Each structure stands twice: as structure tokens, then as C-alpha cells.
Coordinates of C-alpha atoms in Angstrom, one line a residue:
Chain E
M975 CA -145.4 -92.1 127.8
S976 CA -145.5 -92.0 124.0
L977 CA -145.7 -95.1 122.0
I978 CA -143.8 -93.7 119.1
E979 CA -141.3 -91.0 119.5
I980 CA -139.9 -89.3 116.4
T981 CA -137.2 -86.8 117.2
E982 CA -135.4 -84.4 114.8
V983 CA -135.5 -86.8 112.0
K984 CA -133.6 -85.9 108.9
K985 CA -133.4 -87.9 105.7
R986 CA -131.6 -87.1 102.4
F987 CA -131.8 -88.8 99.0
G988 CA -128.4 -87.6 97.6
D989 CA -128.5 -83.7 97.7
N990 CA -132.3 -83.8 98.2
E991 CA -133.2 -83.4 101.8
V992 CA -136.7 -84.9 102.0
L993 CA -137.2 -84.8 105.8
K994 CA -135.8 -81.7 107.4
G995 CA -136.2 -82.4 111.1
I996 CA -139.4 -84.1 112.0
N997 CA -140.7 -84.2 115.6
I998 CA -143.9 -86.1 116.4
D999 CA -144.9 -88.1 119.5
V1000 CA -147.7 -90.6 119.1
A1001 CA -149.6 -91.9 122.1
A1002 CA -151.1 -95.5 122.2
A1003 CA -154.5 -95.7 120.4
E1004 CA -154.1 -92.5 118.5
V1005 CA -155.0 -92.4 114.9
I1006 CA -153.0 -90.0 112.8
A1007 CA -153.5 -88.9 109.2
F1008 CA -150.5 -87.6 107.2
I1009 CA -151.6 -85.2 104.5
G1010 CA -149.8 -83.1 101.9
K1011 CA -148.7 -82.9 98.4
S1012 CA -146.7 -85.7 96.8
G1013 CA -143.0 -85.1 97.5
S1014 CA -143.8 -83.5 100.9
G1015 CA -142.0 -86.4 102.7
K1016 CA -145.1 -88.1 104.2
S1017 CA -144.6 -91.5 102.7
T1018 CA -140.8 -91.4 103.3
L1019 CA -141.5 -90.7 107.0
L1020 CA -143.8 -93.7 107.3
R1021 CA -141.2 -95.9 105.6
C1022 CA -138.6 -94.7 108.1
I1023 CA -140.7 -95.7 111.0
N1024 CA -140.6 -99.3 109.8
G1025 CA -137.0 -99.2 108.9
L1026 CA -137.6 -99.5 105.1
E1027 CA -135.6 -96.4 104.8
T1028 CA -132.6 -95.5 106.9
I1029 CA -132.5 -92.0 108.6
D1030 CA -129.5 -89.6 108.5
E1031 CA -130.1 -87.7 111.7
G1032 CA -132.4 -87.9 114.7
S1033 CA -134.0 -90.9 116.2
I1034 CA -137.3 -93.1 116.0
T1035 CA -138.3 -95.3 118.9
V1036 CA -141.4 -97.5 119.0
A1037 CA -142.3 -98.8 122.4
G1038 CA -138.6 -98.8 123.4
A1039 CA -137.4 -100.4 120.2
Q1040 CA -135.1 -98.0 118.5
L1041 CA -134.5 -97.7 114.6
L1042 CA -130.9 -98.9 114.0
P1043 CA -129.7 -100.2 110.8
D1044 CA -128.7 -103.8 111.9
E1045 CA -130.9 -106.8 111.4
I1046 CA -131.5 -107.5 115.1
H1047 CA -132.7 -104.1 116.0
L1048 CA -134.7 -103.7 112.7
K1049 CA -136.5 -107.1 113.5
A1050 CA -137.3 -105.9 117.0
L1051 CA -138.8 -102.7 115.6
R1052 CA -140.8 -104.5 112.9
L1053 CA -142.3 -106.9 115.4
K1054 CA -143.8 -103.7 117.0
V1055 CA -145.0 -101.9 113.9
G1056 CA -146.9 -103.5 110.9
M1057 CA -147.0 -101.9 107.5
I1058 CA -149.7 -101.9 104.8
F1059 CA -148.7 -100.9 101.3
Q1060 CA -150.4 -99.1 98.4
Q1061 CA -149.8 -102.1 96.2
F1062 CA -150.9 -104.7 98.8
N1063 CA -147.8 -106.8 98.1
L1064 CA -149.3 -110.1 98.9
F1065 CA -147.1 -113.2 98.2
P1066 CA -148.7 -114.4 94.9
H1067 CA -147.4 -118.0 95.3
L1068 CA -149.4 -118.4 98.5
T1069 CA -153.0 -118.6 99.3
A1070 CA -154.5 -115.8 101.4
G1071 CA -154.5 -118.0 104.5
R1072 CA -150.8 -119.0 103.9
N1073 CA -150.0 -115.3 103.4
V1074 CA -151.2 -114.5 106.9
M1075 CA -149.6 -117.7 108.4
L1076 CA -146.1 -117.4 106.9
S1077 CA -144.4 -114.7 108.9
Q1078 CA -145.9 -116.1 112.2
M1079 CA -144.3 -119.5 111.5
V1080 CA -141.0 -118.2 110.1
V1081 CA -140.3 -115.2 112.4
K1082 CA -142.2 -115.9 115.5
K1083 CA -141.8 -119.8 115.2
V1084 CA -145.5 -120.3 115.9
T1085 CA -146.7 -123.8 115.2
E1086 CA -148.6 -124.5 112.0
K1087 CA -151.7 -125.2 114.0
D1088 CA -151.6 -122.1 116.0
A1089 CA -150.7 -120.0 113.0
E1090 CA -153.6 -121.4 111.0
A1091 CA -156.0 -120.6 113.9
M1092 CA -154.7 -117.0 114.1
A1093 CA -154.9 -116.6 110.4
R1094 CA -158.6 -117.8 110.3
N1095 CA -159.3 -115.5 113.2
M1096 CA -157.7 -112.5 111.4
L1097 CA -159.2 -113.1 108.1
D1098 CA -162.6 -113.3 109.8
R1099 CA -161.9 -109.9 111.4
V1100 CA -161.4 -108.4 108.0
G1101 CA -164.5 -110.2 106.7
L1102 CA -162.6 -112.8 104.5
G1103 CA -162.9 -115.9 106.5
H1104 CA -164.3 -117.7 103.4
K1105 CA -161.3 -116.8 101.3
F1106 CA -158.7 -118.7 103.3
D1107 CA -157.7 -120.9 100.3
A1108 CA -158.1 -118.2 97.7
Y1109 CA -154.9 -117.0 95.6
Q1110 CA -154.4 -113.4 94.9
E1111 CA -155.6 -113.5 91.4
E1112 CA -159.0 -114.8 92.7
L1113 CA -159.4 -111.8 95.0
S1114 CA -160.5 -108.2 94.1
G1115 CA -158.1 -105.3 95.0
G1116 CA -160.1 -104.5 98.1
Q1117 CA -160.1 -108.1 99.3
Q1118 CA -156.3 -108.3 98.6
Q1119 CA -155.7 -105.2 100.7
R1120 CA -157.8 -106.6 103.5
V1121 CA -155.7 -109.8 103.5
A1122 CA -152.6 -107.6 103.7
I1123 CA -154.2 -106.0 106.7
A1124 CA -154.9 -109.4 108.3
R1125 CA -151.4 -110.5 107.5
A1126 CA -149.9 -107.5 109.4
L1127 CA -152.4 -107.9 112.3
A1128 CA -151.5 -111.6 112.7
M1129 CA -148.1 -110.4 114.0
Q1130 CA -149.8 -108.5 116.7
P1131 CA -148.2 -105.2 116.3
M1132 CA -148.7 -102.3 118.6
A1133 CA -149.1 -99.8 115.7
L1134 CA -149.9 -100.1 112.0
L1135 CA -148.5 -97.8 109.3
C1136 CA -150.8 -97.4 106.3
D1137 CA -149.1 -96.0 103.2
E1138 CA -151.9 -94.8 100.9
I1139 CA -153.6 -98.1 101.3
T1140 CA -156.7 -97.1 99.2
S1141 CA -154.9 -95.2 96.4
A1142 CA -154.6 -98.2 94.1
L1143 CA -158.2 -99.3 94.5
D1144 CA -161.1 -98.6 92.3
P1145 CA -163.5 -96.1 93.9
E1146 CA -166.1 -98.7 94.8
L1147 CA -163.6 -100.9 96.7
V1148 CA -162.2 -98.0 98.9
N1149 CA -164.9 -98.2 101.5
E1150 CA -164.6 -101.9 102.3
V1151 CA -160.9 -101.2 103.2
L1152 CA -161.7 -98.1 105.1
A1153 CA -164.5 -99.8 107.1
V1154 CA -161.9 -102.3 108.4
V1155 CA -159.4 -99.6 109.3
K1156 CA -162.2 -97.7 111.1
E1157 CA -163.0 -100.9 113.0
L1158 CA -159.4 -101.2 114.0
A1159 CA -159.3 -97.5 115.1
K1160 CA -162.3 -98.3 117.3
E1161 CA -160.7 -101.2 118.9
G1162 CA -157.8 -99.0 119.9
M1163 CA -155.0 -99.8 117.4
T1164 CA -152.6 -97.2 116.9
L1165 CA -152.6 -96.1 113.4
L1166 CA -150.4 -93.8 111.3
M1167 CA -151.8 -93.3 107.8
V1168 CA -150.8 -91.5 104.8
T1169 CA -154.0 -90.8 103.0
H1170 CA -155.8 -88.7 100.5
E1171 CA -159.2 -89.6 102.0
M1172 CA -160.0 -86.3 103.7
R1173 CA -163.5 -87.3 104.7
F1174 CA -162.1 -90.3 106.4
A1175 CA -159.3 -88.4 108.1
R1176 CA -161.9 -86.0 109.5
E1177 CA -164.2 -88.7 110.9
V1178 CA -161.7 -91.2 112.3
C1179 CA -158.5 -89.4 113.1
S1180 CA -157.4 -88.0 116.4
R1181 CA -154.8 -85.7 114.9
V1182 CA -154.0 -84.6 111.4
V1183 CA -150.4 -83.8 110.3
F1184 CA -150.0 -81.6 107.3
M1185 CA -146.6 -82.0 105.7
H1186 CA -145.0 -79.5 103.4
Q1187 CA -141.4 -79.5 101.9
G1188 CA -140.1 -82.1 104.4
R1189 CA -141.5 -80.4 107.5
V1190 CA -144.5 -80.8 109.8
H1191 CA -146.3 -77.6 108.6
E1192 CA -149.5 -77.9 110.7
I1193 CA -150.6 -80.4 113.3
G1194 CA -153.7 -80.6 115.3
P1195 CA -157.1 -82.3 115.7
P1196 CA -159.0 -82.6 112.4
E1197 CA -161.8 -80.2 113.2
E1198 CA -159.1 -77.5 113.9
V1199 CA -156.9 -78.4 111.0
F1200 CA -159.6 -78.8 108.4
A1201 CA -161.9 -76.0 109.5
N1202 CA -159.3 -73.4 110.5
P1203 CA -156.1 -73.7 108.5
K1204 CA -153.4 -71.3 109.8
T1205 CA -151.1 -71.3 106.8
P1206 CA -151.8 -70.4 103.2
E1207 CA -150.1 -73.7 102.1
L1208 CA -152.7 -75.8 104.0
N1209 CA -155.4 -73.5 102.8
Q1210 CA -154.4 -74.1 99.3
F1211 CA -153.9 -77.7 99.7
L1212 CA -157.4 -78.1 101.1
G1213 CA -158.7 -76.0 98.5
V1214 CA -157.3 -78.2 95.8
T1215 CA -158.4 -81.6 97.4
E1216 CA -161.9 -80.6 98.4
H1217 CA -164.5 -79.7 95.9
Chain Y
M259 CA -106.9 -154.9 58.4
T260 CA -109.8 -155.3 60.8
E261 CA -113.1 -154.3 59.5
F262 CA -115.5 -152.4 61.9
S263 CA -119.2 -152.8 61.6
T264 CA -121.6 -149.9 62.2
W265 CA -122.6 -151.7 65.4
D266 CA -119.0 -151.7 66.6
I267 CA -118.8 -148.0 66.0
L268 CA -122.1 -147.3 67.8
C269 CA -121.3 -149.5 70.7
N270 CA -118.0 -147.7 71.4
L271 CA -119.6 -144.3 71.1
L272 CA -122.5 -145.3 73.4
L273 CA -120.1 -146.6 76.0
A274 CA -118.3 -143.2 76.0
T275 CA -121.7 -141.5 76.1
R276 CA -122.0 -142.7 79.8
W277 CA -119.1 -140.4 80.7
T278 CA -120.6 -137.5 78.9
I279 CA -123.8 -137.9 80.9
L280 CA -122.0 -138.5 84.2
L281 CA -119.8 -135.4 83.6
S282 CA -122.8 -133.4 82.7
L283 CA -124.8 -134.5 85.7
A284 CA -122.0 -134.0 88.1
T285 CA -121.2 -130.5 86.6
F286 CA -124.8 -129.5 86.9
L287 CA -125.2 -130.7 90.5
F288 CA -121.9 -129.1 91.8
G289 CA -122.1 -126.0 89.5
G290 CA -125.7 -125.6 90.8
I291 CA -124.6 -125.8 94.4
V292 CA -121.7 -123.3 93.9
G293 CA -124.0 -121.2 91.8
L294 CA -126.6 -121.0 94.6
I295 CA -123.9 -120.0 97.1
L296 CA -122.7 -117.2 94.6
L297 CA -126.4 -116.1 94.2
F298 CA -126.7 -115.6 98.0
M299 CA -123.4 -113.7 98.1
R300 CA -124.3 -111.6 95.1
T301 CA -127.9 -110.6 96.3
G302 CA -127.0 -110.3 100.0
K303 CA -126.0 -107.3 102.1
R304 CA -122.3 -107.8 102.7
R305 CA -120.5 -105.6 100.2
A306 CA -117.3 -107.7 100.2
L307 CA -119.1 -110.9 99.3
R308 CA -121.1 -109.1 96.6
R309 CA -117.8 -107.9 95.1
F310 CA -116.3 -111.4 95.3
A311 CA -119.3 -113.0 93.5
W312 CA -119.2 -110.3 90.9
D313 CA -115.5 -110.7 90.1
Y314 CA -115.9 -114.5 90.1
V315 CA -118.7 -114.3 87.6
E316 CA -116.9 -111.8 85.3
L317 CA -113.8 -113.9 85.4
F318 CA -115.5 -117.1 84.3
Q319 CA -117.9 -115.4 81.9
G320 CA -115.0 -113.4 80.3
T321 CA -112.7 -116.3 79.5
P322 CA -113.2 -119.2 77.1
L323 CA -114.1 -122.5 78.8
L324 CA -111.2 -124.0 77.0
M325 CA -108.6 -121.7 78.6
Q326 CA -110.2 -122.5 82.0
L327 CA -109.8 -126.1 81.4
F328 CA -106.0 -125.7 80.3
I329 CA -105.4 -123.6 83.3
V330 CA -106.9 -126.2 85.7
F331 CA -105.3 -129.0 84.0
F332 CA -101.8 -127.7 83.4
G333 CA -101.7 -125.1 86.0
L334 CA -102.4 -127.5 88.8
S335 CA -99.8 -130.0 87.5
L336 CA -97.3 -127.0 87.4
V337 CA -97.6 -126.5 91.1
G338 CA -97.1 -130.3 91.7
L339 CA -100.6 -131.4 91.9
N340 CA -101.2 -134.2 89.4
V341 CA -104.8 -133.8 88.4
P342 CA -106.4 -136.7 86.4
P343 CA -108.3 -135.6 83.4
W344 CA -111.7 -136.4 84.7
L345 CA -111.1 -134.3 87.8
A346 CA -109.7 -131.4 85.9
A347 CA -112.7 -131.6 83.5
G348 CA -115.2 -131.7 86.4
L349 CA -113.6 -128.9 88.3
A350 CA -113.3 -126.5 85.3
L351 CA -116.9 -127.3 84.2
T352 CA -118.2 -126.7 87.6
L353 CA -116.4 -123.4 87.9
W354 CA -117.7 -122.3 84.6
T355 CA -121.2 -123.6 85.2
S356 CA -121.5 -121.9 88.7
A357 CA -120.7 -118.5 87.2
F358 CA -123.3 -118.7 84.6
L359 CA -126.1 -120.3 86.7
S360 CA -125.6 -117.8 89.4
E361 CA -125.9 -115.0 86.9
I362 CA -129.0 -116.5 85.4
W363 CA -130.5 -116.9 88.8
R364 CA -129.6 -113.4 89.9
G365 CA -131.7 -112.0 87.0
C366 CA -134.6 -114.1 88.1
V367 CA -134.3 -113.0 91.8
E368 CA -134.1 -109.4 90.6
A369 CA -137.2 -109.8 88.5
I370 CA -139.2 -110.3 91.8
A371 CA -141.1 -107.1 92.5
K372 CA -139.4 -104.8 95.2
G373 CA -142.7 -104.8 97.1
Q374 CA -142.3 -108.5 97.9
W375 CA -139.0 -107.7 99.7
E376 CA -140.5 -104.8 101.4
A377 CA -143.6 -106.6 102.7
S378 CA -141.6 -109.5 104.0
S379 CA -139.2 -107.1 105.7
S380 CA -142.0 -105.3 107.3
L381 CA -143.1 -108.7 108.7
G382 CA -139.9 -109.1 110.4
M383 CA -138.1 -111.6 108.1
G384 CA -134.4 -111.6 107.7
Y385 CA -132.5 -112.0 104.4
F386 CA -132.5 -115.8 104.3
Q387 CA -136.1 -116.2 105.3
Q388 CA -137.1 -113.7 102.6
M389 CA -135.1 -115.7 100.1
R390 CA -136.4 -119.1 101.3
W391 CA -140.0 -118.4 101.7
V392 CA -140.9 -115.4 99.5
V393 CA -138.4 -114.7 96.7
L394 CA -136.9 -118.0 95.5
P395 CA -140.3 -119.8 95.3
Q396 CA -141.3 -117.1 92.8
A397 CA -138.1 -116.9 91.1
F398 CA -137.9 -120.7 90.7
K399 CA -140.7 -120.6 88.1
I400 CA -139.1 -118.0 85.9
A401 CA -135.6 -119.6 86.2
I402 CA -136.7 -122.9 84.7
P403 CA -136.5 -122.1 81.0
P404 CA -133.0 -120.4 81.2
T405 CA -131.6 -123.0 83.6
V406 CA -132.7 -126.0 81.4
G407 CA -131.5 -124.0 78.4
F408 CA -128.1 -123.7 80.1
S409 CA -128.1 -127.4 81.0
V410 CA -128.0 -128.1 77.2
Q411 CA -124.9 -125.8 77.0
I412 CA -123.3 -128.0 79.7
V413 CA -123.9 -131.2 77.8
K414 CA -122.4 -129.7 74.7
G415 CA -119.7 -128.0 76.8
T416 CA -118.4 -131.4 78.0
A417 CA -117.1 -131.9 74.4
V418 CA -114.3 -129.5 75.2
T419 CA -112.8 -131.8 77.8
S420 CA -111.8 -134.2 75.0
I421 CA -108.8 -132.0 74.5
I422 CA -107.2 -132.9 77.8
G423 CA -107.7 -136.6 77.1
F424 CA -110.9 -137.3 79.0
V425 CA -112.6 -140.0 77.0
E426 CA -116.1 -138.8 76.6
L427 CA -118.4 -138.8 73.5
S428 CA -116.3 -136.5 71.4
K429 CA -112.9 -138.1 72.3
A430 CA -114.3 -141.4 71.6
G431 CA -115.4 -140.2 68.2
T432 CA -111.9 -139.1 67.4
I433 CA -110.4 -142.4 68.7
V434 CA -112.9 -144.4 66.7
T435 CA -112.3 -142.3 63.5
N436 CA -108.7 -142.9 63.8
A437 CA -109.3 -146.6 63.8
T438 CA -112.0 -146.8 61.1
F439 CA -111.2 -144.0 58.8
Q440 CA -114.9 -143.2 58.5
P441 CA -115.0 -139.7 60.0
F442 CA -118.5 -138.8 58.4
V443 CA -120.2 -141.9 59.7
V444 CA -118.6 -141.7 63.2
Y445 CA -119.2 -137.9 63.7
G446 CA -122.6 -138.2 62.3
F447 CA -123.4 -140.6 65.0
V448 CA -121.7 -138.4 67.6
A449 CA -123.8 -135.5 66.5
L450 CA -127.0 -137.7 66.7
I451 CA -126.2 -138.8 70.2
Y452 CA -125.7 -135.3 71.4
F453 CA -128.9 -134.3 69.9
A454 CA -130.6 -137.2 71.5
L455 CA -129.3 -136.0 74.9
C456 CA -130.2 -132.3 74.4
F457 CA -133.5 -132.5 72.7
P458 CA -135.4 -134.1 75.6
L459 CA -133.9 -131.5 77.9
S460 CA -135.4 -128.7 75.9
M461 CA -138.7 -130.5 75.7
S462 CA -138.7 -131.1 79.5
S463 CA -138.4 -127.3 80.0
Q464 CA -141.7 -126.7 78.2
F465 CA -143.3 -129.5 80.1
L466 CA -142.2 -128.0 83.4
E467 CA -143.3 -124.6 82.6
R468 CA -146.6 -125.8 81.7
K469 CA -147.0 -128.0 84.6
L470 CA -146.0 -125.3 87.2
N471 CA -148.4 -122.9 85.7
V472 CA -151.2 -125.2 85.9
A473 CA -150.4 -126.2 89.5
H474 CA -150.4 -122.5 90.4
R475 CA -153.8 -121.7 88.9
N476 CA -155.7 -124.7 90.0
H477 CA -154.9 -125.0 93.7

């Protein structure tokens, strides 16, 4: 059975239909890259899976939790999928450690002691155990993003959604974040990522989804999609992004 | 005719100042509580509550405080409720203050980046949890200058209540003037006392701002 089932999902912003019937099933431990031009709907789709956007038609289910617009269903869904954002979105009034502890204590009612142990563990996992007491302004962009990953992991999600998580980083900081993601993939975490890092997509992903004008235009294993694009749109897109 | 010394005048004014201070404090406290409730209604998800808070704020921001005071004082006695001046004063000022404070605080809440809401949502937090743990702690800091600024308005706003016979500083000024026929001296003192109340408030805003900033950087 698939972990994530996306069925006939349609989404409109006013008159503009940004998702025109998306169907994707994701198995556990799959790593999927969404590629495509800006405006193709890939970020919107990811945000729908976490309930940050509502959908107009179709359904999204993650391990039995369905996307419905009320708070109880949303919470159940969000406990199963974590999300990492382009702009990190750390809580600036809290230390790195407290960032990772907060939602465990508030949402899962974990005791402070257990939350701290988990936070130290997760920060270690992203290589930032020594930054437990650092505020965001004392961290580089790459470190902030790694704290954001630790924060999402501490909720023990079944899947992680990564929305262009390296796009706001200086080039020399991209690799430290991708290394963490690669490690997660190796450990069997289910990952859905919108990315412009084609080399990374090729190396790490099990499937690549090329989105074009609100539709899944091509989908397949990376070696196939990258080496042998079937549509002129993908051909053109790859021609533009790769040098 | 009795002669009044400067000391007599000052003494009477200072005694009345107690009521100005008490009224200001009570107004700030109760206005703050109601304002906080309005803030949650206004920024929450229920449309009817948002609408109610919006109407409330528009009503009390769009009419003079003096009219609100008259309506509470005379309106309630019209329907048979005999409201003593202190209660009418406190009630009207609370309504007025809550509208302004909730609007000031709404601005501060909306100044918090959308990403903070999204990140906390994606971690499974509900609206109240987001407000309590993520948004309000950040909004609190930017809310201090305008909130303290408005508390100065409250202190000065209490002067209006003299019109319904509540004997606070301004009313005492009028009474003492009527007895002493020295309006310049009396109102001079009244103005000085108001300044002595308001100036430290403004100063405390700067102090608090600095203190909170330092606390944030050094920990």
C-alpha cells in the first residue's frame, strides 16, 4: 500500500487553476523530486500535502490520514508529514534546542526532559549538537536549515516535504544541507522535494516528477527522465537548467 | 473670606490624583483583558467573531470618548440602571481602551512573518498554541512602544470623566479654582501633575525596549 496517495487533486487560486488533476502514489522510503518551471504548481502541490493550502477537488491521504480542512484532521495529517521551507522559518525568539523542543512539548505533550533528549539527539543527527543554545542570528543559513530539519524530525514524521530548501542558501552552504537530506534518504525516510538541484535529484531520488502547467508531464526513475526525456517541454527545461 | 495657601491647593489636587491613577490602572488592566480577547477574535478563524471584533473596534474608534461616556452614563440611567460616576467612567474608558489596544496589538501580530505561522502549523500546532508560543512572544516586543504610548493617552483620557462628576485630577482642579479664584496657579499644577504621571511612562518604554533587546542578544 502506498504511504501517500494523491488522487485527482485540483486547486484554483481565483480563476487560475494551478493544479489540474494530479495523481501520484508514493511508497514508503521513496525519494521523489519535483522539477519544473516556476508556476508549474510543484510548490503548491507540496503545500497541499501538508494542508497549508486547501484543495478544491480530489483527495490526499497520508498513511490513512486524509486532508480535510478542520483542525483535528489537519493536526493528524501534520503529525505524519513534516515540512521544511525555503526560508527556514526558525522561531527567532528561541534557541536552536528550544526550536526543536517546542512542538514536541506543546503538540505531543512530551515532558521537557524527554523533549530535550530528543532535541539533542536530532541536532546531533544534523551535525549541530554543539549549537543547542545558539539563537538563529548566531547560525549560518545552512545551519539554520539543518535546525529546521531537526525540528521536523523531532516530531517523528513518516514523510518529509522539502520546499526548495536550498534555494535561499549561498552556494557554499548548499552541500551541508543536501548531505543531511541524503543521509535521511539512506536511512529510509520518505522524501518529497521540490528542487532545482538536478545533480542531487539524479543521485538520490527514486523517481522524478516533471510538472508543467499544473499537470504531471513526465514521471519516472531519474536515469530515464534525465537521459531520455519524452516530451519537448522536459527537453527544453533540462536544456535550460543544465549547462 | 478664607485664604488658600499653595500647599492647600496642591494637597487637594494630589488627593484627587489618586483617583486619576486608580482609574488609569483599572482602565489599562480591564481594557487590556478585553483587548486581548478582541485580538484573538479578530485574528482567529471564525468569521462571525472576526466581524464582531471589527465592528466593535470601528464603533469605539469612530466616536469621541466623550460621547461614549455620555451614552454609558445617561443611557444606562435611562433604562433604570443608576450608574455611579466612577463606574460609568471605568466602563466607558475600558470599552474605549480595549478597542484601541486590540487594534494596536493586531498590527503587531500581523507584523510577524507568515512563515512563522506556516512552520508552526506544519508542526501540528493549533491556533491558540501558535499564538501562545510563537506569535505573541515575538509580537510582544514590538507592541511595547505603541502600548506604552497609548497608556499615556489613557492617563490623559481620564480627564474627560470630570464631565460626569467623577472627582479626579481635572475635576478637582475645577473645584479648587472655584474656591480660590486662581485658575492659572491651579491648572498649572494640574498640568504639572499630569506631566509627572505621563513622562515616566514614556521613559519606561525606552527602558523596556532596550532591556528586551539586550536580553534577546545575550542569552
